[in-house]
Short mmCIF file of C-alpha atoms in Angstrom, two decimals:
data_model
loop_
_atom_site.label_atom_id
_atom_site.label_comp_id
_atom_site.label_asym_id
_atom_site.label_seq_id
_atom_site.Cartn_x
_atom_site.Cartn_y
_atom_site.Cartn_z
CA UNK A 1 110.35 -58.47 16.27
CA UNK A 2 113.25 -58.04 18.75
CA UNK A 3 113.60 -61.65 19.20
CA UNK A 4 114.07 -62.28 15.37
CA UNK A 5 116.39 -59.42 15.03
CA UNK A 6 118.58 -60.81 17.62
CA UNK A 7 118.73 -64.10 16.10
CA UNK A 8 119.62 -63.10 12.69
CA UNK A 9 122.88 -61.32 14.43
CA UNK A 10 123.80 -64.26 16.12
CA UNK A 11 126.53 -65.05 13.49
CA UNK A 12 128.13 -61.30 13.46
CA UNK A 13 128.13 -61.61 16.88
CA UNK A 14 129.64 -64.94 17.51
CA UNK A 15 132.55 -63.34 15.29
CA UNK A 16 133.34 -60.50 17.53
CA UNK A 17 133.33 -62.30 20.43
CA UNK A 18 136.09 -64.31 18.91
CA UNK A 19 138.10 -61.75 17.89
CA UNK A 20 137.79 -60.79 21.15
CA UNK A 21 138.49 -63.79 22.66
CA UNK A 22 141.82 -64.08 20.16
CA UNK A 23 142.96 -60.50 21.18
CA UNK A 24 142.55 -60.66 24.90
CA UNK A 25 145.81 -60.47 27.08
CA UNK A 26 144.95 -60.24 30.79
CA UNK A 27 141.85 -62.46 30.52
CA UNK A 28 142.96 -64.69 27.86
CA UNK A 29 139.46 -67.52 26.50
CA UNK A 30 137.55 -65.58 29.39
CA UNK A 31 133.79 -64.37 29.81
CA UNK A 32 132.57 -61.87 31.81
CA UNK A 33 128.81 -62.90 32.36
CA UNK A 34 126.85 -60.78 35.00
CA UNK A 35 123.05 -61.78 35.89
CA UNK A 36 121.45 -57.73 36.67
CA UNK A 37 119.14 -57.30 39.62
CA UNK A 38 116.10 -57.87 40.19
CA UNK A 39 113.69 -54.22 38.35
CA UNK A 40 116.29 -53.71 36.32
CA UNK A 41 116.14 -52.24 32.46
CA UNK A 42 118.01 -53.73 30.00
CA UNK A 43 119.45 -50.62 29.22
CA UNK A 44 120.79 -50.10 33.03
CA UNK A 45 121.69 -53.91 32.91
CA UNK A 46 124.22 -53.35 29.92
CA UNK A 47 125.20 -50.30 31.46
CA UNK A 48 126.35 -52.08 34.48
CA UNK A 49 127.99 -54.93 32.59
CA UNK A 50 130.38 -52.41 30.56
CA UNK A 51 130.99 -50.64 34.08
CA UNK A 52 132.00 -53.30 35.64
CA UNK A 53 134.21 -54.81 32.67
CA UNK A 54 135.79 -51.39 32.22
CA UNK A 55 136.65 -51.10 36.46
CA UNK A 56 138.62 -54.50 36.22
CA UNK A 57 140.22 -53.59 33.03
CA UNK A 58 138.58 -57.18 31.56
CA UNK A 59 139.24 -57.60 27.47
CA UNK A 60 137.84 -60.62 27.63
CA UNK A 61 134.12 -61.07 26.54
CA UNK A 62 131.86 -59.35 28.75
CA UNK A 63 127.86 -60.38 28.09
CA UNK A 64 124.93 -59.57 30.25
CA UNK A 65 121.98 -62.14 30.95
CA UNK A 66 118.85 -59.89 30.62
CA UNK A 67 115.38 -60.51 31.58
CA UNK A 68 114.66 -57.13 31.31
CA UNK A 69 111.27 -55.49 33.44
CA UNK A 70 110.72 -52.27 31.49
CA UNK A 71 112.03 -50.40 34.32
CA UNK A 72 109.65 -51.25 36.68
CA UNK A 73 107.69 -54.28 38.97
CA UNK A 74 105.05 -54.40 36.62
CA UNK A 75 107.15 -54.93 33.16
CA UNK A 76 107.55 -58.60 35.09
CA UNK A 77 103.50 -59.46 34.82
CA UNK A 78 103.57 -58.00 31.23
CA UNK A 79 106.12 -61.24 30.28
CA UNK A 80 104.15 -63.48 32.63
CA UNK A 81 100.94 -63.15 30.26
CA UNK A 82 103.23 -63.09 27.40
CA UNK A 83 104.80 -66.73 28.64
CA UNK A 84 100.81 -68.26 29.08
CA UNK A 85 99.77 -67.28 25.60
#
């Protein structure tokens, strides 16, 4: 699943962000975190993220928090039913 696949990569990706971290001059030890809006994909979330690290020039780390909705309102009820089981 998506969720396990993600997990396994934590390590890799701990390591990146480090070397990152270590390389970054104008935001030295910084994150960039953004929180996307509300019907959002996670595609259009990272999207957004990268634009916005790339228009402030940020090497830092930039991350996105994603709860994704498919694209759409009703992606949202799909994880609500997924949540009760």
């Amino acid at each position: 699943s998506r969720i396990e696949t993600a997990a396994s990569d934590r390590p890799r990706i701990a390591a990146a962000a480090r070397d990152r971290l270590s390389r970054a001059a104008r935001f030295p030890r910084q994150a960039l975190v953004t929180v996307h809006g509300f019907n959002m994909s996670f595609e259009e979330a990272i999207k957004r993220t990268a634009m916005i690290a790339f228009d402030l020039d940020f090497d830092g780390v930039a991350a996105a928090f994603a709860w994704a909705s498919k694209g759409g309102i009703g992606g949202y009820l799909a994880y609500r039913e997924r949540a009760r089981t």
